[in-house]
Amino acid sequence: MANAGTRRARAWDGGPGPRTSVLVSLVLALLLGSLSALVMLPAAQHLRSLRDGERARATLHTDGACMAGKCRVEFEAEGRTVVADLPVGSGGGKTSAGSSLTVRYRADDPHVVAREADVAGGGAAVLAAVSGGFALLFLVASIVAAVFVARRRQPS
């Protein structure tokens, strides 16, 4: 009986235990799945909705993190100058302000705009697939870890 405590003490190496691994894997799966389902898939669908939009030549007005929706473009629509934000999931983050690009916009609301290169889904579709894939990976890892914990608790 005295050896059981010693054996258990030697088995723990100071790292996270198996229950912690299960919990962390489940949280990561939930976060990545949420990112994919609640942010990136709707962003990709929004970009695709502008496929048939009006076409215009634009200038990148404000550069930044385009994937996060921090870029602005300036273009002419129906005889007036429009400055509009590119939506979340847009590409072109390495493009500097003043660069020329082609955009698609809604005829009834020119402030709804996307880069023409992104109307197939752009980086949002890729990020949705990648984060969804990692969510599945972490979900499987948590299931494997849970099975490991359950088997370890069963008496031999």
PDB file of C-alpha atoms in Angstrom:
ATOM      1  CA  MET A   1       0.000   0.000   0.000  1.00  0.00           C
ATOM      2  CA  ALA A   2       2.886   2.358   0.762  1.00  0.00           C
ATOM      3  CA  ASN A   3       4.258   1.786  -2.744  1.00  0.00           C
ATOM      4  CA  ALA A   4       0.977   2.855  -4.381  1.00  0.00           C
ATOM      5  CA  GLY A   5       1.420   6.467  -3.236  1.00  0.00           C
ATOM      6  CA  THR A   6       5.058   6.487  -4.323  1.00  0.00           C
ATOM      7  CA  ARG A   7       4.171   5.055  -7.726  1.00  0.00           C
ATOM      8  CA  ARG A   8       1.451   7.653  -8.221  1.00  0.00           C
ATOM      9  CA  ALA A   9       3.806  10.479  -7.171  1.00  0.00           C
ATOM     10  CA  ARG A  10       6.414   9.327  -9.683  1.00  0.00           C
ATOM     11  CA  ALA A  11       3.850   9.098 -12.495  1.00  0.00           C
ATOM     12  CA  TRP A  12       2.890  12.780 -12.233  1.00  0.00           C
ATOM     13  CA  ASP A  13       5.499  14.885 -14.028  1.00  0.00           C
ATOM     14  CA  GLY A  14       4.098  18.326 -13.183  1.00  0.00           C
ATOM     15  CA  GLY A  15       2.377  18.713 -16.569  1.00  0.00           C
ATOM     16  CA  PRO A  16      -1.357  19.000 -17.154  1.00  0.00           C
ATOM     17  CA  GLY A  17      -3.360  15.952 -16.217  1.00  0.00           C
ATOM     18  CA  PRO A  18      -5.543  13.993 -18.617  1.00  0.00           C
ATOM     19  CA  ARG A  19      -8.735  15.743 -17.454  1.00  0.00           C
ATOM     20  CA  THR A  20      -7.155  19.102 -18.191  1.00  0.00           C
ATOM     21  CA  SER A  21      -6.217  17.875 -21.665  1.00  0.00           C
ATOM     22  CA  VAL A  22      -9.821  16.831 -22.314  1.00  0.00           C
ATOM     23  CA  LEU A  23     -11.122  20.194 -21.129  1.00  0.00           C
ATOM     24  CA  VAL A  24      -8.598  22.237 -23.126  1.00  0.00           C
ATOM     25  CA  SER A  25      -9.275  20.207 -26.285  1.00  0.00           C
ATOM     26  CA  LEU A  26     -13.031  20.671 -25.887  1.00  0.00           C
ATOM     27  CA  VAL A  27     -12.664  24.434 -25.338  1.00  0.00           C
ATOM     28  CA  LEU A  28     -10.416  24.777 -28.402  1.00  0.00           C
ATOM     29  CA  ALA A  29     -12.841  22.726 -30.487  1.00  0.00           C
ATOM     30  CA  LEU A  30     -15.718  24.949 -29.347  1.00  0.00           C
ATOM     31  CA  LEU A  31     -13.845  28.195 -30.030  1.00  0.00           C
ATOM     32  CA  LEU A  32     -12.598  27.155 -33.459  1.00  0.00           C
ATOM     33  CA  GLY A  33     -15.974  25.705 -34.416  1.00  0.00           C
ATOM     34  CA  SER A  34     -17.662  28.934 -33.336  1.00  0.00           C
ATOM     35  CA  LEU A  35     -15.196  31.014 -35.343  1.00  0.00           C
ATOM     36  CA  SER A  36     -15.917  28.916 -38.391  1.00  0.00           C
ATOM     37  CA  ALA A  37     -19.700  28.682 -38.057  1.00  0.00           C
ATOM     38  CA  LEU A  38     -20.561  32.090 -36.611  1.00  0.00           C
ATOM     39  CA  VAL A  39     -18.001  34.394 -38.234  1.00  0.00           C
ATOM     40  CA  MET A  40     -16.228  32.981 -41.263  1.00  0.00           C
ATOM     41  CA  LEU A  41     -19.064  31.071 -42.976  1.00  0.00           C
ATOM     42  CA  PRO A  42     -21.434  34.091 -42.874  1.00  0.00           C
ATOM     43  CA  ALA A  43     -18.574  36.307 -44.110  1.00  0.00           C
ATOM     44  CA  ALA A  44     -17.946  33.968 -47.041  1.00  0.00           C
ATOM     45  CA  GLN A  45     -21.673  33.899 -47.856  1.00  0.00           C
ATOM     46  CA  HIS A  46     -21.799  37.709 -47.757  1.00  0.00           C
ATOM     47  CA  LEU A  47     -18.856  37.911 -50.148  1.00  0.00           C
ATOM     48  CA  ARG A  48     -20.530  35.418 -52.512  1.00  0.00           C
ATOM     49  CA  SER A  49     -23.748  37.469 -52.439  1.00  0.00           C
ATOM     50  CA  LEU A  50     -21.927  40.266 -54.279  1.00  0.00           C
ATOM     51  CA  ARG A  51     -20.970  38.124 -57.296  1.00  0.00           C
ATOM     52  CA  ASP A  52     -23.608  39.786 -59.457  1.00  0.00           C
ATOM     53  CA  GLY A  53     -23.071  43.254 -57.997  1.00  0.00           C
ATOM     54  CA  GLU A  54     -22.169  46.344 -59.976  1.00  0.00           C
ATOM     55  CA  ARG A  55     -18.529  46.537 -60.964  1.00  0.00           C
ATOM     56  CA  ALA A  56     -16.322  49.591 -60.342  1.00  0.00           C
ATOM     57  CA  ARG A  57     -12.661  50.597 -60.255  1.00  0.00           C
ATOM     58  CA  ALA A  58     -11.673  51.605 -56.737  1.00  0.00           C
ATOM     59  CA  THR A  59      -8.732  52.899 -54.799  1.00  0.00           C
ATOM     60  CA  LEU A  60      -7.727  51.444 -51.482  1.00  0.00           C
ATOM     61  CA  HIS A  61      -8.493  54.403 -49.230  1.00  0.00           C
ATOM     62  CA  THR A  62      -7.357  52.951 -45.879  1.00  0.00           C
ATOM     63  CA  ASP A  63      -5.155  49.886 -45.664  1.00  0.00           C
ATOM     64  CA  GLY A  64      -4.978  47.611 -42.661  1.00  0.00           C
ATOM     65  CA  ALA A  65      -6.110  44.151 -41.631  1.00  0.00           C
ATOM     66  CA  CYS A  66      -8.515  43.515 -44.515  1.00  0.00           C
ATOM     67  CA  MET A  67      -9.334  40.001 -43.251  1.00  0.00           C
ATOM     68  CA  ALA A  68     -10.677  41.640 -40.070  1.00  0.00           C
ATOM     69  CA  GLY A  69     -12.683  44.234 -42.037  1.00  0.00           C
ATOM     70  CA  LYS A  70     -10.311  47.140 -41.388  1.00  0.00           C
ATOM     71  CA  CYS A  71      -9.782  48.276 -45.012  1.00  0.00           C
ATOM     72  CA  ARG A  72     -11.735  50.997 -46.845  1.00  0.00           C
ATOM     73  CA  VAL A  73     -12.104  51.657 -50.557  1.00  0.00           C
ATOM     74  CA  GLU A  74     -13.103  54.741 -52.516  1.00  0.00           C
ATOM     75  CA  PHE A  75     -14.938  54.518 -55.844  1.00  0.00           C
ATOM     76  CA  GLU A  76     -17.537  56.225 -58.044  1.00  0.00           C
ATOM     77  CA  ALA A  77     -21.108  54.887 -57.978  1.00  0.00           C
ATOM     78  CA  GLU A  78     -23.965  56.617 -59.804  1.00  0.00           C
ATOM     79  CA  GLY A  79     -21.965  59.815 -60.156  1.00  0.00           C
ATOM     80  CA  ARG A  80     -20.962  60.173 -56.514  1.00  0.00           C
ATOM     81  CA  THR A  81     -17.858  59.239 -54.575  1.00  0.00           C
ATOM     82  CA  VAL A  82     -18.370  56.432 -52.088  1.00  0.00           C
ATOM     83  CA  VAL A  83     -15.999  55.435 -49.295  1.00  0.00           C
ATOM     84  CA  ALA A  84     -16.958  51.995 -47.963  1.00  0.00           C
ATOM     85  CA  ASP A  85     -15.514  49.393 -45.636  1.00  0.00           C
ATOM     86  CA  LEU A  86     -14.456  46.067 -47.086  1.00  0.00           C
ATOM     87  CA  PRO A  87     -16.186  43.245 -45.200  1.00  0.00           C
ATOM     88  CA  VAL A  88     -14.623  40.748 -42.822  1.00  0.00           C
ATOM     89  CA  GLY A  89     -12.893  38.011 -44.800  1.00  0.00           C
ATOM     90  CA  SER A  90     -11.544  40.289 -47.524  1.00  0.00           C
ATOM     91  CA  GLY A  91      -8.134  39.635 -48.953  1.00  0.00           C
ATOM     92  CA  GLY A  92      -5.574  42.176 -50.035  1.00  0.00           C
ATOM     93  CA  GLY A  93      -4.061  42.892 -46.653  1.00  0.00           C
ATOM     94  CA  LYS A  94      -0.619  43.472 -48.161  1.00  0.00           C
ATOM     95  CA  THR A  95      -1.960  46.066 -50.595  1.00  0.00           C
ATOM     96  CA  SER A  96      -1.025  49.604 -49.633  1.00  0.00           C
ATOM     97  CA  ALA A  97      -3.275  52.656 -49.553  1.00  0.00           C
ATOM     98  CA  GLY A  98      -3.641  54.274 -52.967  1.00  0.00           C
ATOM     99  CA  SER A  99      -3.528  50.957 -54.838  1.00  0.00           C
ATOM    100  CA  SER A 100      -6.115  50.375 -57.535  1.00  0.00           C
ATOM    101  CA  LEU A 101      -8.508  47.417 -57.412  1.00  0.00           C
ATOM    102  CA  THR A 102     -11.843  46.280 -58.809  1.00  0.00           C
ATOM    103  CA  VAL A 103     -14.843  46.019 -56.494  1.00  0.00           C
ATOM    104  CA  ARG A 104     -18.409  44.751 -56.681  1.00  0.00           C
ATOM    105  CA  TYR A 105     -21.180  46.618 -54.857  1.00  0.00           C
ATOM    106  CA  ARG A 106     -24.933  46.446 -54.441  1.00  0.00           C
ATOM    107  CA  ALA A 107     -26.725  48.779 -56.825  1.00  0.00           C
ATOM    108  CA  ASP A 108     -29.256  49.791 -54.154  1.00  0.00           C
ATOM    109  CA  ASP A 109     -26.579  50.325 -51.472  1.00  0.00           C
ATOM    110  CA  PRO A 110     -23.072  51.132 -52.739  1.00  0.00           C
ATOM    111  CA  HIS A 111     -21.691  50.944 -49.185  1.00  0.00           C
ATOM    112  CA  VAL A 112     -22.072  47.152 -49.364  1.00  0.00           C
ATOM    113  CA  VAL A 113     -18.925  46.342 -51.298  1.00  0.00           C
ATOM    114  CA  ALA A 114     -16.286  43.626 -51.731  1.00  0.00           C
ATOM    115  CA  ARG A 115     -13.136  43.187 -53.764  1.00  0.00           C
ATOM    116  CA  GLU A 116     -13.937  41.416 -57.008  1.00  0.00           C
ATOM    117  CA  ALA A 117     -11.183  38.911 -56.227  1.00  0.00           C
ATOM    118  CA  ASP A 118     -13.076  37.931 -53.050  1.00  0.00           C
ATOM    119  CA  VAL A 119     -16.606  37.360 -54.361  1.00  0.00           C
ATOM    120  CA  ALA A 120     -15.943  33.628 -54.659  1.00  0.00           C
ATOM    121  CA  GLY A 121     -15.688  33.504 -50.861  1.00  0.00           C
ATOM    122  CA  GLY A 122     -12.149  34.801 -50.502  1.00  0.00           C
ATOM    123  CA  GLY A 123     -10.029  34.198 -47.466  1.00  0.00           C
ATOM    124  CA  ALA A 124     -13.163  33.811 -45.358  1.00  0.00           C
ATOM    125  CA  ALA A 125     -13.983  30.494 -47.035  1.00  0.00           C
ATOM    126  CA  VAL A 126     -10.432  29.261 -46.519  1.00  0.00           C
ATOM    127  CA  LEU A 127     -10.410  30.343 -42.876  1.00  0.00           C
ATOM    128  CA  ALA A 128     -13.807  28.711 -42.307  1.00  0.00           C
ATOM    129  CA  ALA A 129     -12.478  25.429 -43.670  1.00  0.00           C
ATOM    130  CA  VAL A 130      -9.208  25.611 -41.729  1.00  0.00           C
ATOM    131  CA  SER A 131     -10.780  26.571 -38.401  1.00  0.00           C
ATOM    132  CA  GLY A 132     -13.509  23.955 -38.909  1.00  0.00           C
ATOM    133  CA  GLY A 133     -10.857  21.319 -39.609  1.00  0.00           C
ATOM    134  CA  PHE A 134      -8.928  22.238 -36.477  1.00  0.00           C
ATOM    135  CA  ALA A 135     -12.166  22.197 -34.471  1.00  0.00           C
ATOM    136  CA  LEU A 136     -12.745  18.601 -35.607  1.00  0.00           C
ATOM    137  CA  LEU A 137      -9.138  17.723 -34.794  1.00  0.00           C
ATOM    138  CA  PHE A 138      -9.479  19.052 -31.236  1.00  0.00           C
ATOM    139  CA  LEU A 139     -12.847  17.347 -30.836  1.00  0.00           C
ATOM    140  CA  VAL A 140     -11.321  13.994 -31.808  1.00  0.00           C
ATOM    141  CA  ALA A 141      -8.369  14.673 -29.485  1.00  0.00           C
ATOM    142  CA  SER A 142     -10.745  15.343 -26.596  1.00  0.00           C
ATOM    143  CA  ILE A 143     -12.650  12.117 -27.296  1.00  0.00           C
ATOM    144  CA  VAL A 144      -9.405  10.127 -27.394  1.00  0.00           C
ATOM    145  CA  ALA A 145      -8.238  11.767 -24.153  1.00  0.00           C
ATOM    146  CA  ALA A 146     -11.611  11.063 -22.485  1.00  0.00           C
ATOM    147  CA  VAL A 147     -11.390   7.388 -23.482  1.00  0.00           C
ATOM    148  CA  PHE A 148      -7.848   7.297 -22.108  1.00  0.00           C
ATOM    149  CA  VAL A 149      -8.994   8.792 -18.794  1.00  0.00           C
ATOM    150  CA  ALA A 150     -11.932   6.375 -18.569  1.00  0.00           C
ATOM    151  CA  ARG A 151      -9.722   3.321 -19.239  1.00  0.00           C
ATOM    152  CA  ARG A 152      -7.145   4.486 -16.749  1.00  0.00           C
ATOM    153  CA  ARG A 153      -9.775   4.671 -13.989  1.00  0.00           C
ATOM    154  CA  GLN A 154     -11.044   1.133 -14.565  1.00  0.00           C
ATOM    155  CA  PRO A 155      -9.476  -1.424 -12.211  1.00  0.00           C
ATOM    156  CA  SER A 156      -7.235  -3.938 -13.966  1.00  0.00           C
TER     157      SER A 156
END
